[in-house]
Each structure stands twice: as C-alpha cells, then as structure tokens.
mmCIF file of C-alpha atoms in Angstrom:
data_model
loop_
_atom_site.group_PDB
_atom_site.id
_atom_site.type_symbol
_atom_site.label_atom_id
_atom_site.label_comp_id
_atom_site.label_asym_id
_atom_site.label_seq_id
_atom_site.Cartn_x
_atom_site.Cartn_y
_atom_site.Cartn_z
ATOM 1 C CA MET P 1 -0.090 0.028 0.141
ATOM 2 C CA SER P 2 1.610 3.094 -1.061
ATOM 3 C CA THR P 3 1.631 6.213 1.094
ATOM 4 C CA PRO P 4 0.173 9.382 -0.393
ATOM 5 C CA ALA P 5 2.781 12.144 -1.275
ATOM 6 C CA LYS P 6 2.596 14.954 1.216
ATOM 7 C CA SER P 7 1.752 18.212 -0.441
ATOM 8 C CA LYS P 8 4.410 20.780 -0.596
ATOM 9 C CA ARG P 9 3.601 24.045 0.970
ATOM 10 C CA PRO P 10 4.160 27.094 -1.272
ATOM 11 C CA LEU P 11 7.337 28.973 -0.509
ATOM 12 C CA ARG P 12 6.805 32.205 1.062
ATOM 13 C CA SER P 13 8.813 35.153 -0.114
ATOM 14 C CA PRO P 14 10.911 36.797 2.672
ATOM 15 C CA ARG P 15 8.989 39.214 4.690
ATOM 16 C CA LYS P 16 10.477 42.636 5.012
ATOM 17 C CA LYS P 17 10.862 44.290 8.329
ATOM 18 C CA THR P 18 8.583 47.197 8.873
ATOM 19 C CA THR P 19 8.311 49.962 11.397
ATOM 20 C CA GLU P 20 5.547 51.878 12.946
ATOM 21 C CA SER P 21 5.954 54.367 10.273
ATOM 22 C CA GLY P 22 5.121 51.782 7.428
ATOM 23 C CA ALA P 23 7.233 50.760 4.461
ATOM 24 C CA ARG P 24 10.007 53.399 4.970
ATOM 25 C CA ASP P 25 12.912 50.906 6.112
ATOM 26 C CA GLU P 26 14.631 51.529 2.803
ATOM 27 C CA GLY P 27 14.630 55.123 3.165
ATOM 28 C CA LEU P 28 15.461 55.090 6.845
ATOM 29 C CA SER P 29 18.260 52.635 6.167
ATOM 30 C CA ALA P 30 19.847 54.786 3.446
ATOM 31 C CA ARG P 31 19.541 57.957 5.710
ATOM 32 C CA SER P 32 21.013 56.037 8.703
ATOM 33 C CA ARG P 33 24.002 55.152 6.529
ATOM 34 C CA GLY P 34 24.628 58.592 5.258
ATOM 35 C CA ARG P 35 24.160 60.142 8.768
ATOM 36 C CA ARG P 36 26.209 57.503 10.791
ATOM 37 C CA ALA P 37 29.276 59.816 11.021
ATOM 38 C CA HIS P 38 27.164 62.555 12.449
ATOM 39 C CA ASP P 39 25.029 60.349 14.854
ATOM 40 C CA ASP P 40 28.217 58.909 16.230
ATOM 41 C CA GLU P 41 29.223 62.328 17.532
ATOM 42 C CA SER P 42 26.139 62.595 19.703
ATOM 43 C CA THR P 43 25.459 60.659 22.737
ATOM 44 C CA ALA P 44 21.646 60.047 23.803
ATOM 45 C CA ALA P 45 20.747 60.560 27.426
ATOM 46 C CA LEU P 46 17.072 59.870 27.649
ATOM 47 C CA ARG P 47 15.233 56.613 27.146
ATOM 48 C CA PRO P 48 12.897 56.354 24.222
ATOM 49 C CA ASP P 49 9.943 57.197 26.355
ATOM 50 C CA ALA P 50 11.745 59.756 28.467
ATOM 51 C CA HIS P 51 10.590 62.616 26.331
ATOM 52 C CA LYS P 52 7.169 62.355 27.475
ATOM 53 C CA SER P 53 8.160 63.138 31.302
ATOM 54 C CA ALA P 54 11.324 65.367 30.733
ATOM 55 C CA LEU P 55 10.323 67.367 27.676
ATOM 56 C CA GLY P 56 6.695 66.751 27.245
ATOM 57 C CA THR P 57 5.666 65.718 23.672
ATOM 58 C CA PRO P 58 6.323 68.793 21.479
ATOM 59 C CA SER P 59 4.453 68.998 18.325
ATOM 60 C CA GLY P 60 6.428 67.835 15.384
ATOM 61 C CA MET P 61 8.821 66.063 17.664
ATOM 62 C CA LYS P 62 7.552 62.291 17.545
ATOM 63 C CA PRO P 63 9.479 59.615 18.863
ATOM 64 C CA GLU P 64 9.594 57.711 15.497
ATOM 65 C CA GLY P 65 10.506 60.463 13.149
ATOM 66 C CA PRO P 66 13.746 62.147 12.475
ATOM 67 C CA GLY P 67 13.230 64.021 15.784
ATOM 68 C CA ARG P 68 13.005 60.862 17.942
ATOM 69 C CA VAL P 69 15.016 60.802 21.050
ATOM 70 C CA ARG P 70 17.888 58.284 20.928
ATOM 71 C CA ARG P 71 19.181 56.174 23.902
ATOM 72 C CA ARG P 72 22.651 55.297 25.038
ATOM 73 C CA ALA P 73 23.803 51.782 24.975
ATOM 74 C CA GLY P 74 22.456 50.128 28.333
ATOM 75 C CA GLY P 75 19.397 52.449 28.274
ATOM 76 C CA ARG P 76 20.210 54.213 31.459
ATOM 77 C CA ASP P 77 19.833 58.141 31.861
ATOM 78 C CA GLN P 78 22.893 60.131 31.883
ATOM 79 C CA PRO P 79 22.630 63.631 33.044
ATOM 80 C CA THR P 80 24.005 66.357 31.054
ATOM 81 C CA THR P 81 26.546 68.227 32.963
ATOM 82 C CA LEU P 82 28.896 70.741 31.419
ATOM 83 C CA SER P 83 31.650 72.660 32.972
ATOM 84 C CA GLU P 84 31.630 75.800 30.789
ATOM 85 C CA PRO P 85 29.748 77.298 27.813
ATOM 86 C CA GLU P 86 29.365 75.118 24.779
ATOM 87 C CA ARG P 87 27.866 75.189 21.298
ATOM 88 C CA LEU P 88 24.087 74.785 21.285
ATOM 89 C CA GLN P 89 24.168 71.776 18.985
ATOM 90 C CA LYS P 90 26.747 69.863 21.000
ATOM 91 C CA VAL P 91 24.851 70.510 24.287
ATOM 92 C CA LEU P 92 21.496 69.281 22.910
ATOM 93 C CA ALA P 93 23.136 66.349 21.334
ATOM 94 C CA GLN P 94 24.569 65.382 24.678
ATOM 95 C CA ALA P 95 21.180 65.763 26.227
ATOM 96 C CA GLY P 96 19.803 63.181 23.727
ATOM 97 C CA VAL P 97 17.573 65.498 22.046
ATOM 98 C CA ALA P 98 18.806 64.726 18.515
ATOM 99 C CA SER P 99 21.996 64.390 16.396
ATOM 100 C CA ARG P 100 23.909 67.576 15.758
ATOM 101 C CA ARG P 101 22.818 67.693 12.214
ATOM 102 C CA GLU P 102 19.162 67.503 13.121
ATOM 103 C CA ILE P 103 19.655 70.179 15.692
ATOM 104 C CA GLU P 104 21.215 72.367 13.130
ATOM 105 C CA GLU P 105 18.200 71.945 10.849
ATOM 106 C CA TRP P 106 15.912 72.653 13.755
ATOM 107 C CA VAL P 107 17.784 75.931 14.457
ATOM 108 C CA ILE P 108 17.354 76.872 10.873
ATOM 109 C CA ALA P 109 13.633 76.041 11.027
ATOM 110 C CA GLY P 110 13.328 78.322 14.098
ATOM 111 C CA ARG P 111 12.246 75.357 16.302
ATOM 112 C CA ILE P 112 14.763 76.287 19.004
ATOM 113 C CA SER P 113 14.960 79.345 21.251
ATOM 114 C CA VAL P 114 17.539 80.553 23.774
ATOM 115 C CA ASN P 115 16.266 82.867 26.634
ATOM 116 C CA GLY P 116 13.123 83.540 24.403
ATOM 117 C CA LEU P 117 14.917 84.487 21.366
ATOM 118 C CA PRO P 118 15.431 82.283 18.099
ATOM 119 C CA ALA P 119 18.709 80.360 18.405
ATOM 120 C CA SER P 120 21.375 80.786 15.946
ATOM 121 C CA LEU P 121 24.016 78.285 14.362
ATOM 122 C CA GLY P 122 27.207 77.978 16.541
ATOM 123 C CA GLN P 123 25.564 79.887 19.327
ATOM 124 C CA LYS P 124 27.098 79.126 22.790
ATOM 125 C CA ILE P 125 25.041 78.538 25.853
ATOM 126 C CA GLY P 126 26.033 78.336 29.533
ATOM 127 C CA PRO P 127 24.611 78.378 33.132
ATOM 128 C CA GLY P 128 21.497 80.576 33.339
ATOM 129 C CA ASP P 129 20.539 80.096 29.646
ATOM 130 C CA ARG P 130 16.870 78.634 29.053
ATOM 131 C CA VAL P 131 16.815 76.482 25.882
ATOM 132 C CA LYS P 132 13.483 75.452 24.567
ATOM 133 C CA VAL P 133 12.737 73.039 21.716
ATOM 134 C CA ASN P 134 9.256 73.643 19.999
ATOM 135 C CA GLY P 135 8.469 75.581 23.068
ATOM 136 C CA LYS P 136 9.411 72.885 25.697
ATOM 137 C CA LEU P 137 12.110 73.693 28.254
ATOM 138 C CA ILE P 138 15.115 71.445 28.056
ATOM 139 C CA PRO P 139 16.745 70.548 31.389
ATOM 140 C CA LEU P 140 20.364 71.179 31.408
ATOM 141 C CA ARG P 141 23.039 71.388 34.179
ATOM 142 C CA PHE P 142 26.308 73.043 34.242
ATOM 143 C CA THR P 143 28.994 72.440 36.931
ATOM 144 C CA GLN P 144 30.618 75.382 38.504
ATOM 145 C CA ARG P 145 34.132 76.167 36.976
ATOM 146 C CA THR P 146 35.992 77.939 39.982
ATOM 147 C CA PRO P 147 38.483 80.561 38.649
ATOM 148 C CA ARG P 148 42.097 80.516 39.721
ATOM 149 C CA VAL P 149 43.473 83.414 41.731
ATOM 150 C CA LEU P 150 47.100 84.172 42.625
ATOM 151 C CA ILE P 151 48.316 86.581 45.410
ATOM 152 C CA TYR P 152 51.662 88.212 44.455
ATOM 153 C CA HIS P 153 53.864 90.283 46.554
ATOM 154 C CA LYS P 154 55.166 92.745 43.928
ATOM 155 C CA PRO P 155 58.578 94.368 44.663
ATOM 156 C CA GLU P 156 59.497 97.891 43.405
ATOM 157 C CA GLY P 157 61.153 97.784 39.978
ATOM 158 C CA GLU P 158 58.596 95.585 38.084
ATOM 159 C CA ILE P 159 56.212 96.671 35.633
ATOM 160 C CA VAL P 160 52.594 95.432 35.309
ATOM 161 C CA SER P 161 52.553 94.753 31.549
ATOM 162 C CA ARG P 162 53.573 91.800 29.239
ATOM 163 C CA ASP P 163 55.450 94.392 26.787
ATOM 164 C CA ASP P 164 57.689 97.141 27.840
ATOM 165 C CA PRO P 165 59.525 99.135 25.348
ATOM 166 C CA GLU P 166 62.153 99.991 27.907
ATOM 167 C CA GLY P 167 62.730 96.180 28.550
ATOM 168 C CA ARG P 168 62.198 96.390 32.226
ATOM 169 C CA PRO P 169 61.313 93.323 34.317
ATOM 170 C CA THR P 170 57.696 92.362 34.283
ATOM 171 C CA VAL P 171 55.530 90.798 36.848
ATOM 172 C CA PHE P 172 54.233 88.160 34.427
ATOM 173 C CA GLU P 173 57.752 86.631 34.285
ATOM 174 C CA ARG P 174 57.376 85.588 37.904
ATOM 175 C CA LEU P 175 54.049 83.728 37.473
ATOM 176 C CA PRO P 176 53.464 79.888 36.779
ATOM 177 C CA VAL P 177 52.473 79.000 33.106
ATOM 178 C CA LEU P 178 48.911 78.123 32.585
ATOM 179 C CA ALA P 179 48.069 75.189 30.378
ATOM 180 C CA LYS P 180 45.075 77.213 28.904
ATOM 181 C CA GLY P 181 44.407 80.977 28.892
ATOM 182 C CA ARG P 182 46.568 83.630 30.594
ATOM 183 C CA TRP P 183 46.774 85.456 33.796
ATOM 184 C CA LEU P 184 44.991 88.824 34.051
ATOM 185 C CA ALA P 185 46.158 91.506 36.515
ATOM 186 C CA VAL P 186 43.411 92.905 38.769
ATOM 187 C CA GLY P 187 44.379 96.629 38.446
ATOM 188 C CA ARG P 188 47.836 97.754 38.458
ATOM 189 C CA LEU P 189 50.748 99.016 40.651
ATOM 190 C CA ASP P 190 53.170 101.548 39.070
ATOM 191 C CA PHE P 191 56.922 100.652 38.621
ATOM 192 C CA ASN P 192 57.934 102.144 42.069
ATOM 193 C CA THR P 193 54.984 100.746 44.001
ATOM 194 C CA SER P 194 55.291 97.421 45.942
ATOM 195 C CA GLY P 195 52.608 95.270 47.638
ATOM 196 C CA LEU P 196 49.583 93.155 46.978
ATOM 197 C CA LEU P 197 48.717 92.309 43.555
ATOM 198 C CA LEU P 198 45.989 89.872 42.326
ATOM 199 C CA PHE P 199 45.814 87.661 39.194
ATOM 200 C CA THR P 200 43.178 85.569 37.890
ATOM 201 C CA ASN P 201 42.548 83.414 34.649
ATOM 202 C CA ASP P 202 38.853 84.709 34.600
ATOM 203 C CA GLY P 203 37.994 87.851 32.908
ATOM 204 C CA ASP P 204 34.462 88.401 34.509
ATOM 205 C CA LEU P 205 36.095 87.988 37.938
ATOM 206 C CA ALA P 206 38.838 90.475 37.070
ATOM 207 C CA ASN P 207 36.207 92.989 35.856
ATOM 208 C CA ARG P 208 34.105 92.431 39.048
ATOM 209 C CA LEU P 209 37.276 93.196 41.211
ATOM 210 C CA MET P 210 38.390 96.294 39.370
ATOM 211 C CA HIS P 211 34.857 97.990 38.291
ATOM 212 C CA PRO P 212 34.276 101.114 40.353
ATOM 213 C CA ARG P 213 30.569 100.337 40.755
ATOM 214 C CA TYR P 214 31.486 97.411 43.163
ATOM 215 C CA GLN P 215 33.144 99.823 45.493
ATOM 216 C CA ILE P 216 36.058 97.482 46.643
ATOM 217 C CA ASP P 217 38.526 99.165 48.942
ATOM 218 C CA ARG P 218 42.146 99.236 48.161
ATOM 219 C CA GLU P 219 44.332 99.990 51.196
ATOM 220 C CA TYR P 220 47.764 101.549 50.945
ATOM 221 C CA ALA P 221 50.696 102.126 53.435
ATOM 222 C CA VAL P 222 52.176 105.537 52.515
ATOM 223 C CA ARG P 223 55.432 107.092 53.775
ATOM 224 C CA LEU P 224 55.409 110.826 53.190
ATOM 225 C CA LEU P 225 58.236 113.277 53.389
ATOM 226 C CA GLY P 226 57.012 115.780 56.031
ATOM 227 C CA GLU P 227 54.026 115.791 58.270
ATOM 228 C CA LEU P 228 50.401 116.066 57.058
ATOM 229 C CA THR P 229 48.289 118.973 58.487
ATOM 230 C CA GLU P 230 44.815 118.757 59.587
ATOM 231 C CA GLU P 231 43.745 120.912 56.544
ATOM 232 C CA GLN P 232 45.710 118.725 54.044
ATOM 233 C CA ALA P 233 43.947 115.744 55.568
ATOM 234 C CA ARG P 234 40.446 117.375 55.235
ATOM 235 C CA LEU P 235 40.985 118.156 51.648
ATOM 236 C CA LEU P 236 42.172 114.654 50.838
ATOM 237 C CA THR P 237 39.040 112.992 52.411
ATOM 238 C CA GLU P 238 36.530 115.485 51.390
ATOM 239 C CA GLY P 239 37.785 115.520 47.850
ATOM 240 C CA ILE P 240 40.205 117.428 45.476
ATOM 241 C CA GLU P 241 40.272 117.770 41.754
ATOM 242 C CA LEU P 242 42.780 115.948 39.723
ATOM 243 C CA ASP P 243 43.547 116.281 35.911
ATOM 244 C CA ASP P 244 41.243 113.130 35.304
ATOM 245 C CA GLY P 245 38.431 114.066 37.673
ATOM 246 C CA PRO P 246 37.574 114.421 41.328
ATOM 247 C CA ALA P 247 39.319 112.049 43.942
ATOM 248 C CA ARG P 248 39.198 111.429 47.684
ATOM 249 C CA PHE P 249 40.396 108.960 50.237
ATOM 250 C CA ASN P 250 37.634 106.945 52.134
ATOM 251 C CA THR P 251 39.821 106.864 55.202
ATOM 252 C CA LEU P 252 43.173 108.413 56.162
ATOM 253 C CA VAL P 253 44.903 107.171 59.321
ATOM 254 C CA GLY P 254 48.224 108.054 60.835
ATOM 255 C CA ALA P 255 50.637 105.132 61.378
ATOM 256 C CA GLY P 256 53.574 106.589 63.110
ATOM 257 C CA GLY P 257 57.049 107.504 62.018
ATOM 258 C CA GLU P 258 60.157 109.570 63.007
ATOM 259 C CA GLY P 259 61.886 112.627 61.661
ATOM 260 C CA VAL P 260 60.804 113.802 58.392
ATOM 261 C CA ASN P 261 59.253 110.349 57.359
ATOM 262 C CA HIS P 262 55.648 109.836 58.521
ATOM 263 C CA TRP P 263 53.529 106.771 57.695
ATOM 264 C CA TYR P 264 49.856 106.797 56.951
ATOM 265 C CA HIS P 265 47.188 104.330 55.838
ATOM 266 C CA VAL P 266 44.806 105.361 53.143
ATOM 267 C CA THR P 267 41.824 103.530 51.452
ATOM 268 C CA LEU P 268 40.020 104.346 48.204
ATOM 269 C CA SER P 269 37.472 102.574 46.065
ATOM 270 C CA GLU P 270 39.083 102.950 42.555
ATOM 271 C CA GLY P 271 42.517 102.408 40.879
ATOM 272 C CA ARG P 272 43.359 105.149 38.618
ATOM 273 C CA ASN P 273 47.016 105.682 37.408
ATOM 274 C CA ARG P 274 49.261 106.816 40.096
ATOM 275 C CA GLU P 275 46.281 108.236 41.967
ATOM 276 C CA VAL P 276 47.588 107.932 45.647
ATOM 277 C CA ARG P 277 50.801 109.670 44.511
ATOM 278 C CA ARG P 278 48.997 112.487 42.541
ATOM 279 C CA MET P 279 46.481 113.120 45.436
ATOM 280 C CA PHE P 280 49.344 113.850 47.862
ATOM 281 C CA GLU P 281 51.209 115.972 45.280
ATOM 282 C CA ALA P 282 48.039 117.948 44.855
ATOM 283 C CA VAL P 283 48.337 119.099 48.450
ATOM 284 C CA GLY P 284 52.180 119.576 48.287
ATOM 285 C CA LEU P 285 53.468 116.399 49.737
ATOM 286 C CA THR P 286 55.785 113.936 48.391
ATOM 287 C CA VAL P 287 55.287 110.009 48.655
ATOM 288 C CA SER P 288 58.660 108.488 49.292
ATOM 289 C CA ARG P 289 57.248 104.947 49.571
ATOM 290 C CA LEU P 290 53.920 103.380 48.703
ATOM 291 C CA MET P 291 52.837 99.669 49.399
ATOM 292 C CA ARG P 292 49.265 98.308 48.824
ATOM 293 C CA VAL P 293 48.495 96.044 51.788
ATOM 294 C CA ARG P 294 44.930 95.130 51.133
ATOM 295 C CA TYR P 295 42.520 94.635 48.086
ATOM 296 C CA GLY P 296 38.893 94.243 49.291
ATOM 297 C CA PRO P 297 38.981 91.248 51.792
ATOM 298 C CA VAL P 298 42.497 90.011 50.670
ATOM 299 C CA VAL P 299 45.109 91.064 53.061
ATOM 300 C CA LEU P 300 48.941 90.912 52.215
ATOM 301 C CA SER P 301 50.206 88.274 54.443
ATOM 302 C CA SER P 302 53.619 88.944 56.335
ATOM 303 C CA ARG P 303 54.600 85.292 55.371
ATOM 304 C CA LEU P 304 54.386 86.342 51.619
ATOM 305 C CA LYS P 305 57.803 87.979 51.056
ATOM 306 C CA ARG P 306 58.593 90.270 48.017
ATOM 307 C CA GLY P 307 58.698 88.387 44.772
ATOM 308 C CA MET P 308 56.582 85.317 46.100
ATOM 309 C CA TRP P 309 53.160 84.294 45.068
ATOM 310 C CA MET P 310 50.569 81.895 46.440
ATOM 311 C CA GLU P 311 47.310 80.416 44.988
ATOM 312 C CA MET P 312 44.165 81.463 46.866
ATOM 313 C CA PRO P 313 42.208 78.362 48.297
ATOM 314 C CA GLU P 314 39.238 77.388 46.295
ATOM 315 C CA ALA P 315 36.705 78.314 49.170
ATOM 316 C CA GLU P 316 38.095 81.783 49.389
ATOM 317 C CA VAL P 317 38.060 82.243 45.485
ATOM 318 C CA CYS P 318 34.343 81.252 45.609
ATOM 319 C CA SER P 319 33.672 83.666 48.381
ATOM 320 C CA LEU P 320 35.431 86.475 46.452
ATOM 321 C CA ALA P 321 33.714 85.719 43.322
ATOM 322 C CA GLY P 322 30.287 85.426 44.951
ATOM 323 C CA LEU P 323 30.031 81.716 43.964
ATOM 324 C CA PRO P 324 28.522 79.004 45.979
ATOM 325 C CA PRO P 325 31.120 77.120 48.271
ATOM 326 C CA PRO P 326 32.703 74.189 46.800
ATOM 327 C CA VAL P 327 31.479 70.798 47.395
ATOM 328 C CA PRO P 328 33.763 68.634 49.782
ATOM 329 C CA LYS P 329 35.543 65.747 48.118
ATOM 330 C CA PRO P 330 34.382 62.299 49.250
ATOM 331 C CA GLY P 331 36.553 61.099 52.081
ATOM 332 C CA GLY P 332 38.056 64.571 52.903
ATOM 333 C CA ARG P 333 38.733 65.332 56.334
ATOM 334 C CA GLY P 334 39.778 68.246 58.497
ATOM 335 C CA LYS P 335 40.731 71.763 57.328
ATOM 336 C CA PRO P 336 42.097 72.246 53.768
ATOM 337 C CA PRO P 337 45.902 72.365 53.505
ATOM 338 C CA GLU P 338 47.541 75.694 53.873
ATOM 339 C CA PRO P 339 48.538 77.430 50.613
ATOM 340 C CA LYS P 340 52.029 77.014 49.538
ATOM 341 C CA LEU P 341 54.198 80.123 49.102
ATOM 342 C CA ARG P 342 56.203 79.875 46.044
ATOM 343 C CA ARG P 343 58.950 81.978 44.396
ATOM 344 C CA THR P 344 59.226 81.836 40.515
ATOM 345 C CA MET P 345 62.621 82.833 38.990
ATOM 346 C CA PRO P 346 62.023 85.341 36.127
ATOM 347 C CA ARG P 347 61.808 83.642 32.611
ATOM 348 C CA VAL P 348 64.307 84.749 30.062
#
C-alpha cells in the first residue's frame, strides 16, 4: 500500500521588516548610513519614552521620526553636565535630544529658542540660559568652574605689563605658566610701588574686582616726606580735583614715623593711574614709599615675601567671586591644606 505524497507548502517570499511608520525601511536605512558619522558624535541621554516626562511631547517632535530621542547603550539616563559654555548643537546632542545635524536643521527652521529668542547656528550657551525646543524647556546642568586666583607680593622695580619698550622686568615673568588661557592682573601698581597684586584666569572676575561700581576698597601704606596737616587731611578725605576728575580717600589714618618720614594708611575705592601719589602731590606732599597692603577682603600676609606668590584656596576664591562654596570631596577630612608660598625665577 503506497503512502500518499505530502503536499508541498508554497514557498513564502521573505518578509520585509517594517516599522511603525510603515514601509519606510529602505529610506530610513539609506539615511542612517548617510548620517552615521554625525550620529556617532552625539550621545543620547534619555530613554525612548523619557521625552514624555522630561520634555513633554512637543508638536512635530514624535519619537518615531527624524526628531526621535535616542538612547545610550544600556538604556540608562545620563545627566547632561557641562563645565563651561558650549555650542548649542553639542549641548542638545549630549542631552539626547537629537543628532547635531538634526539640531542644526531645527535651528534653521526656528524650532529652538535661547532665553526667548530664536537660536542661531554656532551659538554658545552656559549656566542661566533657558533652551526650548518647540516651546518645551530642555533641562540642562552646568557644573561650577571655579576661577584661579594668585596673590603676588610685587617688589619695586617691576612693571605690570607683558610688553615694555624699555625692557624692564615684568611681573608676568614671575608667575606660573597656565596650560590654557593667561593670567590677568586685577588692577595695576606702578613701577615704584610694591605690595599686594592679584591675578586671575577669569575675565569676569577681574572686571568684578576692578570696576568702580563694586566699591572695593584698596588699602595702601604711605610714607610721606613731611607731616600731614589737618587741613591737608580734610582736603584729601572730602575730595580734590585731579586732571582726570575728582578724587578722595575713604579713610586716612596716621601710622607713626620719626623725623621727616611719616607713615599713613589710606583707602579708596578706585584704581586710577598713580592716583595715591597724585593726590598727595596735589596738596604739596611727596610720597617716598607706597605699598598696597589690602585689596577688598584680601590682606597681604607677612609670610608672603617680595617676589613670592601663592594660590588662593578654592573656598576663598568662591567667596571672593560670589560663587557657592565648593562641594567637599568624598573622604576629605579636617581643614584644607595651607596654601604654599612659591617663588618663581623670572623667565628669560
């Protein structure tokens, strides 16, 4: 008895993979190949469904189209934390919003705003900036970058300039070399004046410390040839007229002395060229020695000898700059170490 032959099933043609958006695989594949180099630059920080809670669901930014939110390998959220202002497209790419190319297209299309104004290509954003995509605020975090500040005891005979036609020694020859940026002098001391001089690598902080509107006191120890009369002291504290405008000392206090040399301590809230010397000259007195001993809350330490510098501790820099105090490092105990006093030989 013969066994009936089994009927063969018709062969099925291979089924193509489809997506929620329908038969667009071929187009998506081609686009993904063309964009791979750009997508590799960006790193996604949000899960595919995280856009609903973190960003809302902006119109025109659906999870399945070119505006979809990508995810990192492993699928874990990675907070976007930046240490300084960065280009808008880089920041949003790191936040997982889209690739840099897509973000550039959105900027051109007017879908992105910064602080209520249309964004521009290459625009940098930093702490305090509010970035919105299709009207929805993007959460971004910036870490605090603490400026560096040096305290230098300037001796007489050095100029506060990088270039001097006369070739005189410059204070910048004494300072440590920065890997990035350069040291900015907070104000100046003339060639024959010694004492406290601050340097920072942050232009905003330098401006904050120098600008007259902040009313930061500078205190000087002044040695005069001759004794100051009460009338001269009154003129100097009430105000006198110099070539570049009125000037006055906030305080003027005697500090002793013998013979023809008398010491005084004066304070003022600005730093015009040779201002202290010119003020005493205006009332007929000659300054034989001038030394700055304080700048705002920073006092010249007796441990810091002439030609030496020390770096200000981070906590004091934050206080000086009006920044939040630094976060203690894990495992840190006790007081921070004393700042080291250093002497750098002039570079030739």
